[in-house]
CSV table of C-alpha atoms and ligand atoms in Angstrom, one decimal:
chain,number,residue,atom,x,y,z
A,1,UNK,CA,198.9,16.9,80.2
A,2,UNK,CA,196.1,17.4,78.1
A,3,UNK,CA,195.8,17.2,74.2
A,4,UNK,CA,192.5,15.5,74.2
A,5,UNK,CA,191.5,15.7,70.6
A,6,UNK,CA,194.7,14.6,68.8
A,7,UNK,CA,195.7,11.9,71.6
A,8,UNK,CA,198.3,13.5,73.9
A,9,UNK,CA,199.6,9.7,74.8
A,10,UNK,CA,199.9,9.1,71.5
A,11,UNK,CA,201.9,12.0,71.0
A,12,UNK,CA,204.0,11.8,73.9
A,13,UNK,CA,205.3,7.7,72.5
A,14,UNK,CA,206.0,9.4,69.4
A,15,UNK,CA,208.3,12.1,71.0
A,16,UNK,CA,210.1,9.2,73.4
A,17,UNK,CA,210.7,7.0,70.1
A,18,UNK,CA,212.4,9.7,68.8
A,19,UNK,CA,214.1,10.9,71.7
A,20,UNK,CA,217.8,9.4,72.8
A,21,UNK,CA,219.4,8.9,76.0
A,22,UNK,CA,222.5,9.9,77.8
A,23,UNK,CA,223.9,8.3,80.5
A,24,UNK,CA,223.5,10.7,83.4
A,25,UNK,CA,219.8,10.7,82.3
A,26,UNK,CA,218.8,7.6,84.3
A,27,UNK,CA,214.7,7.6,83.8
A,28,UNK,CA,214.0,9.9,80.7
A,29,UNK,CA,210.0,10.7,79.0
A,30,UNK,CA,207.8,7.9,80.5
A,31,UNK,CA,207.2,8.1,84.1
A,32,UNK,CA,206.3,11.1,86.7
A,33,UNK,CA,209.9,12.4,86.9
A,34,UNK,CA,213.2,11.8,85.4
A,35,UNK,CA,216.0,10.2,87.3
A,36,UNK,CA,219.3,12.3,86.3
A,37,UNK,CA,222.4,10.7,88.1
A,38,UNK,CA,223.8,12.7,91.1
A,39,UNK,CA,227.1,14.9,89.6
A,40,UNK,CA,229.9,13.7,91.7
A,41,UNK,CA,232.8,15.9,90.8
A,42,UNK,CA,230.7,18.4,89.5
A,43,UNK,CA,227.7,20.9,90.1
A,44,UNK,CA,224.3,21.2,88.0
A,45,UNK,CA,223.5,24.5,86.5
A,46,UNK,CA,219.8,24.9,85.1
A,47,UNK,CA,218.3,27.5,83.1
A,48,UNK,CA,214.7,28.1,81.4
A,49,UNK,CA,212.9,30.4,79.1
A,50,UNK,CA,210.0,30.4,77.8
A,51,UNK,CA,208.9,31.6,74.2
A,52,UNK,CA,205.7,32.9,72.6
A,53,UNK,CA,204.4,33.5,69.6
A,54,UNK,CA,204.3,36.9,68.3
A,55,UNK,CA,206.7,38.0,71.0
A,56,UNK,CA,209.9,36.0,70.0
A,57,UNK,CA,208.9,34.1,67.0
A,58,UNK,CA,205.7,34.5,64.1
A,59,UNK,CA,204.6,30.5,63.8
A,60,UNK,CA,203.4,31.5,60.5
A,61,UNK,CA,206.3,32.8,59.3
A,62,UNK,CA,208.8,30.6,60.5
A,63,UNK,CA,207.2,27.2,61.3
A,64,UNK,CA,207.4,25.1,64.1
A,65,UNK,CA,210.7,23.5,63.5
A,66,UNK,CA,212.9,27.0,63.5
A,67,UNK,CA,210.4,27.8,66.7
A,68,UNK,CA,212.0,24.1,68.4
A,69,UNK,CA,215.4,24.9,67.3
A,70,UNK,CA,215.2,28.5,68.4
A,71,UNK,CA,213.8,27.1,71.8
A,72,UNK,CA,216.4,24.7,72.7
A,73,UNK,CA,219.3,26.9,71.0
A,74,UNK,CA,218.6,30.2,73.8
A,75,UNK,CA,218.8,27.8,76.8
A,76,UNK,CA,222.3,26.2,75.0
A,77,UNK,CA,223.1,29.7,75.1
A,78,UNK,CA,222.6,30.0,78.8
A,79,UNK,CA,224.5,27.2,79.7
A,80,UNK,CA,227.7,27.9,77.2
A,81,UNK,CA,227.7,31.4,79.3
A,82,UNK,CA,228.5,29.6,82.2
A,83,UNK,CA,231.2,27.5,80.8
A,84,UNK,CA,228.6,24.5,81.5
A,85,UNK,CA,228.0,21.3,79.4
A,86,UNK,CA,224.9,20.4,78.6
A,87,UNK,CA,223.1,16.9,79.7
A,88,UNK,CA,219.1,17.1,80.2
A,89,UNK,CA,216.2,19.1,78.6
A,90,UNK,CA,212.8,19.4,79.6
A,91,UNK,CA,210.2,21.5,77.4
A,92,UNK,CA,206.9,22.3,78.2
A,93,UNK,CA,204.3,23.2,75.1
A,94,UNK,CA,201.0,24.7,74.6
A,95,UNK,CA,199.9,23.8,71.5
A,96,UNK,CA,197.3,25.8,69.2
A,97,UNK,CA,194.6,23.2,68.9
A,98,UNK,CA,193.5,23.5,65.7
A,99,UNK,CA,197.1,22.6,64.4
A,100,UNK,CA,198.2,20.5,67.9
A,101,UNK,CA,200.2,17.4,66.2
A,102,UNK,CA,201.8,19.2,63.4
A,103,UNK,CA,203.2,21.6,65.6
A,104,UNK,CA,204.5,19.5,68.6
A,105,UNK,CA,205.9,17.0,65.3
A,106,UNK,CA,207.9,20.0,63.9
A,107,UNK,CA,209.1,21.5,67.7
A,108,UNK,CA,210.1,18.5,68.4
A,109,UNK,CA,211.9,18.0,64.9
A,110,UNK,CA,214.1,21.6,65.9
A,111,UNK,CA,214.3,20.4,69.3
A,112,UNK,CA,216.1,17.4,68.7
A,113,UNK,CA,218.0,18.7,66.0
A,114,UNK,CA,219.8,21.1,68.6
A,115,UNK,CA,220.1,18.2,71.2
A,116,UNK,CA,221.7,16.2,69.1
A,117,UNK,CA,224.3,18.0,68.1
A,118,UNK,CA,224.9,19.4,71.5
A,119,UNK,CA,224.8,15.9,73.0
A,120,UNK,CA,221.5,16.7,74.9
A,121,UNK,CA,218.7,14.2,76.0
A,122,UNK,CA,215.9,15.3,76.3
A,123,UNK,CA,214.1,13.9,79.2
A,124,UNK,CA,210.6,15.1,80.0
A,125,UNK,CA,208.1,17.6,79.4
A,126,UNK,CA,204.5,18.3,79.4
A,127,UNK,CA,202.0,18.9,76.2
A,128,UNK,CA,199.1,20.8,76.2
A,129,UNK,CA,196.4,22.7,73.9
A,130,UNK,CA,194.3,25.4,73.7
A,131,UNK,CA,192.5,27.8,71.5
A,132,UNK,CA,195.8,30.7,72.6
A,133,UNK,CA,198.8,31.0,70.4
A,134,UNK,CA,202.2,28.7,70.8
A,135,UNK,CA,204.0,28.9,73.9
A,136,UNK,CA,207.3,26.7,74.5
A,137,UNK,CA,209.1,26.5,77.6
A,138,UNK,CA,212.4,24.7,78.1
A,139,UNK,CA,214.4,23.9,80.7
A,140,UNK,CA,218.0,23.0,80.5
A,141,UNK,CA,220.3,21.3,83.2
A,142,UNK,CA,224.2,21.8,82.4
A,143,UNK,CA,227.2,20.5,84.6
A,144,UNK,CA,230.2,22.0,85.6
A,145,UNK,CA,232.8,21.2,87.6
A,146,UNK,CA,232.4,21.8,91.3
A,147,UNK,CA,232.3,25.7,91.4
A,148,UNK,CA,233.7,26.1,87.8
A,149,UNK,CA,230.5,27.8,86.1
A,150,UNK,CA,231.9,31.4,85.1
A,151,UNK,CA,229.4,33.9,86.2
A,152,UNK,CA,228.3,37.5,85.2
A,153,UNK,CA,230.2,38.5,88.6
A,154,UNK,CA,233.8,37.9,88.3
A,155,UNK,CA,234.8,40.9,86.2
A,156,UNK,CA,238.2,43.1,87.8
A,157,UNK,CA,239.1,46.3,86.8
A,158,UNK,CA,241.8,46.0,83.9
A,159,UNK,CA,239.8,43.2,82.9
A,160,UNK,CA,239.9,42.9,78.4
A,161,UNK,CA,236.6,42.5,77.3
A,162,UNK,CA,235.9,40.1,74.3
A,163,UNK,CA,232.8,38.9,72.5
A,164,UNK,CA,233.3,35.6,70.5
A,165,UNK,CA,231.4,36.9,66.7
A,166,UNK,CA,229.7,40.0,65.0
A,167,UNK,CA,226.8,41.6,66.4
A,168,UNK,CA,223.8,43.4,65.0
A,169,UNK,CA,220.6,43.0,63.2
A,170,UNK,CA,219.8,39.5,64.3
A,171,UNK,CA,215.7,39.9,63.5
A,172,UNK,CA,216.6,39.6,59.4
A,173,UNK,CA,216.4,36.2,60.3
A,174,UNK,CA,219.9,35.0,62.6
A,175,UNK,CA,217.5,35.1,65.8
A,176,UNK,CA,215.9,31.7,64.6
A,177,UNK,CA,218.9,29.8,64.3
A,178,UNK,CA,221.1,30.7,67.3
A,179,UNK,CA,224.6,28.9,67.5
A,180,UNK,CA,225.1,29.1,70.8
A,181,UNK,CA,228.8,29.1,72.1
A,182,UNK,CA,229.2,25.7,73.9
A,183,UNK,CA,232.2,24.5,72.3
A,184,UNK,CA,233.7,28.0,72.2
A,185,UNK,CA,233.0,28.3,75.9
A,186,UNK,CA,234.8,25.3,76.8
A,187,UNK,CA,238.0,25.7,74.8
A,188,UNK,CA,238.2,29.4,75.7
A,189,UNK,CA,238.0,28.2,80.0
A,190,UNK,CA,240.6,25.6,79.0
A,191,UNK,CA,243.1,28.2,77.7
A,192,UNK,CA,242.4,31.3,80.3
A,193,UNK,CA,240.9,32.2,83.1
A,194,UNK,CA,237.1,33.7,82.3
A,195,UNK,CA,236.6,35.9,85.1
A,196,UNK,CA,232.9,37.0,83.9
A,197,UNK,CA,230.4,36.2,81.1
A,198,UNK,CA,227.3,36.6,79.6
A,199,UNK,CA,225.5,35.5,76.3
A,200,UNK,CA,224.1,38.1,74.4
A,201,UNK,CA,220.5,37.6,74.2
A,202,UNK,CA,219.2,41.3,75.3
A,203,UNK,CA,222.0,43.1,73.1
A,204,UNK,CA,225.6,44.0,74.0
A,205,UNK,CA,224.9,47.8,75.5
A,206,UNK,CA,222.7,46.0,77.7
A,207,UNK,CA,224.3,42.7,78.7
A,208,UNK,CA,227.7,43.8,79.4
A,209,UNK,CA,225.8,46.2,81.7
A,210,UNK,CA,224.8,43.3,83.7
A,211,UNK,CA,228.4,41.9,84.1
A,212,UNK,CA,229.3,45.9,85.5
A,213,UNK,CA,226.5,46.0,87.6
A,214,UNK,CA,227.1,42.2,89.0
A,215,UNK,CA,230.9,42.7,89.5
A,216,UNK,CA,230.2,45.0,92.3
A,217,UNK,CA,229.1,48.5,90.0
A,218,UNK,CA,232.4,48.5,87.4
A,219,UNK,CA,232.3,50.5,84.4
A,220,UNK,CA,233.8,49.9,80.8
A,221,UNK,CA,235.0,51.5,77.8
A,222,UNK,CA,234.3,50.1,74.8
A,223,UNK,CA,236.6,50.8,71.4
A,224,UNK,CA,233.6,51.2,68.3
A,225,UNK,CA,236.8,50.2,65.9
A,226,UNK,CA,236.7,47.0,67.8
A,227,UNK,CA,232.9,46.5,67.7
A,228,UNK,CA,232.9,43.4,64.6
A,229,UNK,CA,229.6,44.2,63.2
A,230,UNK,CA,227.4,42.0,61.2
A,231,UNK,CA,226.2,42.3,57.8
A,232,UNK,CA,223.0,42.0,58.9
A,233,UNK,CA,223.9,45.6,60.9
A,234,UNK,CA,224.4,47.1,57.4
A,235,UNK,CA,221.3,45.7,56.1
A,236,UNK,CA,219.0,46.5,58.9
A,237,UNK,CA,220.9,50.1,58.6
A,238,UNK,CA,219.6,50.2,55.1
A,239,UNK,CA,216.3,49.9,56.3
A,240,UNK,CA,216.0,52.3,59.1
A,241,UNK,CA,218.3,54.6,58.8
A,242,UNK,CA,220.0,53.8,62.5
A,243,UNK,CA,223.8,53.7,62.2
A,244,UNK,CA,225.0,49.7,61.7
A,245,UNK,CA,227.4,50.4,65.1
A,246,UNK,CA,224.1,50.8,66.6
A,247,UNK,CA,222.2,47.5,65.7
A,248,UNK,CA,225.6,46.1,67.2
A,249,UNK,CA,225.5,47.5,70.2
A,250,UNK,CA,221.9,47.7,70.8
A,251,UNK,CA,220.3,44.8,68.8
A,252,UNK,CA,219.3,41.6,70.8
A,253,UNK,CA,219.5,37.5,70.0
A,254,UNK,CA,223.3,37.4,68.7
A,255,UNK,CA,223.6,34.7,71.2
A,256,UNK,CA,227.4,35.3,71.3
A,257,UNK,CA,229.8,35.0,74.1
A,258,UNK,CA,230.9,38.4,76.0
A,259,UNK,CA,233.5,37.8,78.7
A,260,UNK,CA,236.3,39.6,80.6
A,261,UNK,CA,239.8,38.0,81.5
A,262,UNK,CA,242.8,40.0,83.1
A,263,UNK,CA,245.1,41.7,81.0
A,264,UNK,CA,248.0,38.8,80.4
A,265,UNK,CA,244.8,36.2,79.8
A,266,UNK,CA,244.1,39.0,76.9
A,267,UNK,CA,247.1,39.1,75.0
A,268,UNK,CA,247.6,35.5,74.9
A,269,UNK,CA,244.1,35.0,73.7
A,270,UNK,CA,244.4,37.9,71.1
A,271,UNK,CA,247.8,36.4,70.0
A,272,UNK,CA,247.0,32.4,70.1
A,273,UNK,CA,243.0,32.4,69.8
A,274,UNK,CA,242.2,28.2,70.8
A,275,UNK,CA,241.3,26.5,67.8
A,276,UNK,CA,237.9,27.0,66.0
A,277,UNK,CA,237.3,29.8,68.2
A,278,UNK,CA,236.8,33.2,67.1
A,279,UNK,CA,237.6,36.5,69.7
A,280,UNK,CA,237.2,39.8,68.7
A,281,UNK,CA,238.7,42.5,72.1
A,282,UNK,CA,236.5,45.0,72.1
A,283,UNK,CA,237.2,47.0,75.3
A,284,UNK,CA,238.3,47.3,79.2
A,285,UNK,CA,236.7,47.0,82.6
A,286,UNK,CA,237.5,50.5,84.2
A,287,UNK,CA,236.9,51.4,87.9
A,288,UNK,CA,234.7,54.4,86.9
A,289,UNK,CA,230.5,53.2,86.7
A,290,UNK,CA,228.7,53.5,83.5
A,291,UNK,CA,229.9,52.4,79.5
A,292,UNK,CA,231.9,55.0,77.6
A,293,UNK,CA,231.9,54.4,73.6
A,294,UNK,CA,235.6,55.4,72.3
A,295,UNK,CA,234.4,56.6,68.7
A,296,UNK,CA,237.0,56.5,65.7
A,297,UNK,CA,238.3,59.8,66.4
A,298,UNK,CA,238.9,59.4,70.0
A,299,UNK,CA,236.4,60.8,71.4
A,300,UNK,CA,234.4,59.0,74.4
A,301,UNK,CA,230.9,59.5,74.3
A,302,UNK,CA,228.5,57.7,76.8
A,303,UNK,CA,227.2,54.2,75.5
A,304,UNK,CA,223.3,54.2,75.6
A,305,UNK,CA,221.1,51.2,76.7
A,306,UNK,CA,219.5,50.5,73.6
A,307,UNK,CA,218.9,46.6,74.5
A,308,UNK,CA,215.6,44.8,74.6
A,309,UNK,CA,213.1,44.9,77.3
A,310,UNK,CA,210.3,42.4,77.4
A,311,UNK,CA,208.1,44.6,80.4
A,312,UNK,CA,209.3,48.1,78.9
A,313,UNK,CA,208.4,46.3,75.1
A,314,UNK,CA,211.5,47.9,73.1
B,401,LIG,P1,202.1,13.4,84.2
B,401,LIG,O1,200.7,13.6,84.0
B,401,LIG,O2,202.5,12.3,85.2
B,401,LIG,O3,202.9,14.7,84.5
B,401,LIG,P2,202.4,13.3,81.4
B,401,LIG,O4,201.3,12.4,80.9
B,401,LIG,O5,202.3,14.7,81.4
B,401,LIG,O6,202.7,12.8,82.9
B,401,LIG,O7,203.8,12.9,80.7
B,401,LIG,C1,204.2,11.6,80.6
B,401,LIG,C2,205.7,11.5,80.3
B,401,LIG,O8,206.0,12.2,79.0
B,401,LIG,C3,206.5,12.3,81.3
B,401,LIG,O9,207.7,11.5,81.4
B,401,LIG,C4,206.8,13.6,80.7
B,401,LIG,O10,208.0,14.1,81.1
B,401,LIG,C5,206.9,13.2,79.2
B,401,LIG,N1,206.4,14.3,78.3
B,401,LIG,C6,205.2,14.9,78.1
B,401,LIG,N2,205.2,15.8,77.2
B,401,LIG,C7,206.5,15.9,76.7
B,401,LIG,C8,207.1,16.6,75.6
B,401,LIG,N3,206.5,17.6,74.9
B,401,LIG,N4,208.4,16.4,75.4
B,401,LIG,C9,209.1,15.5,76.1
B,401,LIG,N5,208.5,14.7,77.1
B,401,LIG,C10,207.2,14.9,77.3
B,402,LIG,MG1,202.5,12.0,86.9
């Protein structure tokens, strides 16, 4: 707690009037905890990140409503790469005081935006200010059937991977409005069996290096003809002069979908995609570590990490 000069309590009754509830969400914003009903078929997934200003968002240049929508959208994102459904959010802000009840207003505005559509309540948090920059938190719990999430793990050699849109060149502006794969996540678990999955928040090269290295030190080739780039790739290519395969392979905050399933899983899903849901194969799980790039002309040429690293800062 603690924005003394604009009247955190004041705040806070705004934010509950605004907020709605869900029925596994017993006790929401009000009291010392939540209540959120017990799951009884099911487990609860949770997942948090935490967001500052000038690191994954300008607040002057985007405002505080893309900086709540942005907030609750990554943490969607971690819970649709599970194969989990989202129930309960909790976010915890410190506001810039000079600007305290605008911001938290407009946070909450993108916040509840996002839960709204994904059939979130949002059920607690905690608001403070100080003379720093804007730092969100939120935390997300997600269900899934009793050991049904799909984890980064579960990947077998002569596995197909797929990623569910294009990829590249996200920080023209698609990194503020993630649409993170929830719906796609579920239809895709209802048609096949995911064996591994990740969203892509850190960039493909990167990410799908964390299913290899999960799944017990696996390697992959991936097909560059079956990379689907972005526009925004050929744009940011434009700018700097890096190739657009690149910025598809190595750009971060596509917040799509990259999973493995095993080889009949693949053709079905190629050949009958589930409604609403777009697939794109772009490669196989091989035995052999390490990610091999099969160029146009056949060639295979090692895949570099080119993925973003908060501690290493690029
Ligand atoms: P306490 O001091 O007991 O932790 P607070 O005064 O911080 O309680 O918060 C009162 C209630 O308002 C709690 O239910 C808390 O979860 C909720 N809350 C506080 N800030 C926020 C926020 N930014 N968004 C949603 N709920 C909030
Ligand atoms: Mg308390």
């Amino acid at each position: 707690m603690g924005v003394e000069s604009t009247g955190e309590f004041d705040l806070i009754r705004e934010i509950r009037r605004r907020v709605s509830g869900l029925s596994a969400v017993r006790l929401g914003i009000g009291d010392d905890c939540a209540v959120i009903e017990e799951s009884t078929n099911g487990d609860w997934i949770v997942t948090t990140d935490m967001m500052m200003d000038g690191r994954h968002f300008v607040l002057e240049e985007c405002g505080p409503v893309a900086v709540g929508v942005k907030a609750m959208g990554v943490n969607l994102s971690d819970i649709a790469a599970m194969a989990g459904e989202p129930v309960a959010a909790f976010t915890s802000v410190a506001l810039p005081r000079s600007r305290a009840r605008e911001t938290a207003m407009g946070l909450m505005e993108g916040m509840t935006r996002m839960a709204t559509e994904y059939g979130v309540a949002l059920a607690g948090g905690d608001t403070n200010a100080w003379d720093g920059p804007l730092v969100v938190n939120v935390t997300l719990m997600g269900r899934v059937e009793r050991g049904g999430e799909v984890r980064r793990s579960g990947a077998r050699i002569g596995d197909s991977v797929f990623v569910t849109g294009k990829l590249g060149g996200s920080l023209l502006g698609r990194h503020l409005s993630p649409v993170p794969r929830v719906r796609e996540a579920a239809a895709l678990r209802r048609v096949v069996d995911l064996h591994a999955m990740i969203d892509l928040s850190d960039g493909l090269s990167s990410d799908l290096r964390h299913i290899l290295e999960e799944s017990g030190g696996l390697g992959a080739t991936i097909d560059a003809g079956g990379v689907p780039i972005h526009s925004d790739s050929r744009l940011a290519s434009e700018r700097d002069g890096k190739s657009p395969l690149e910025h598809a392979l190595g750009d971060g905050e596509d917040f799509e979908l990259c999973f493995t399933v095993g080889p009949e899983d693949a053709e079905r899903l190629v050949a009958h995609p589930p409604g609403g849901v777009v697939v794109h194969r772009i490669g196989t799980i091989e035995r052999e570590p390490g990610v091999r790039l099969r160029t146009e002309d056949g060639k295979l040429v090692p895949m570099e990490v080119a993925g973003f690293d908060h501690l290493r800062g690029g």
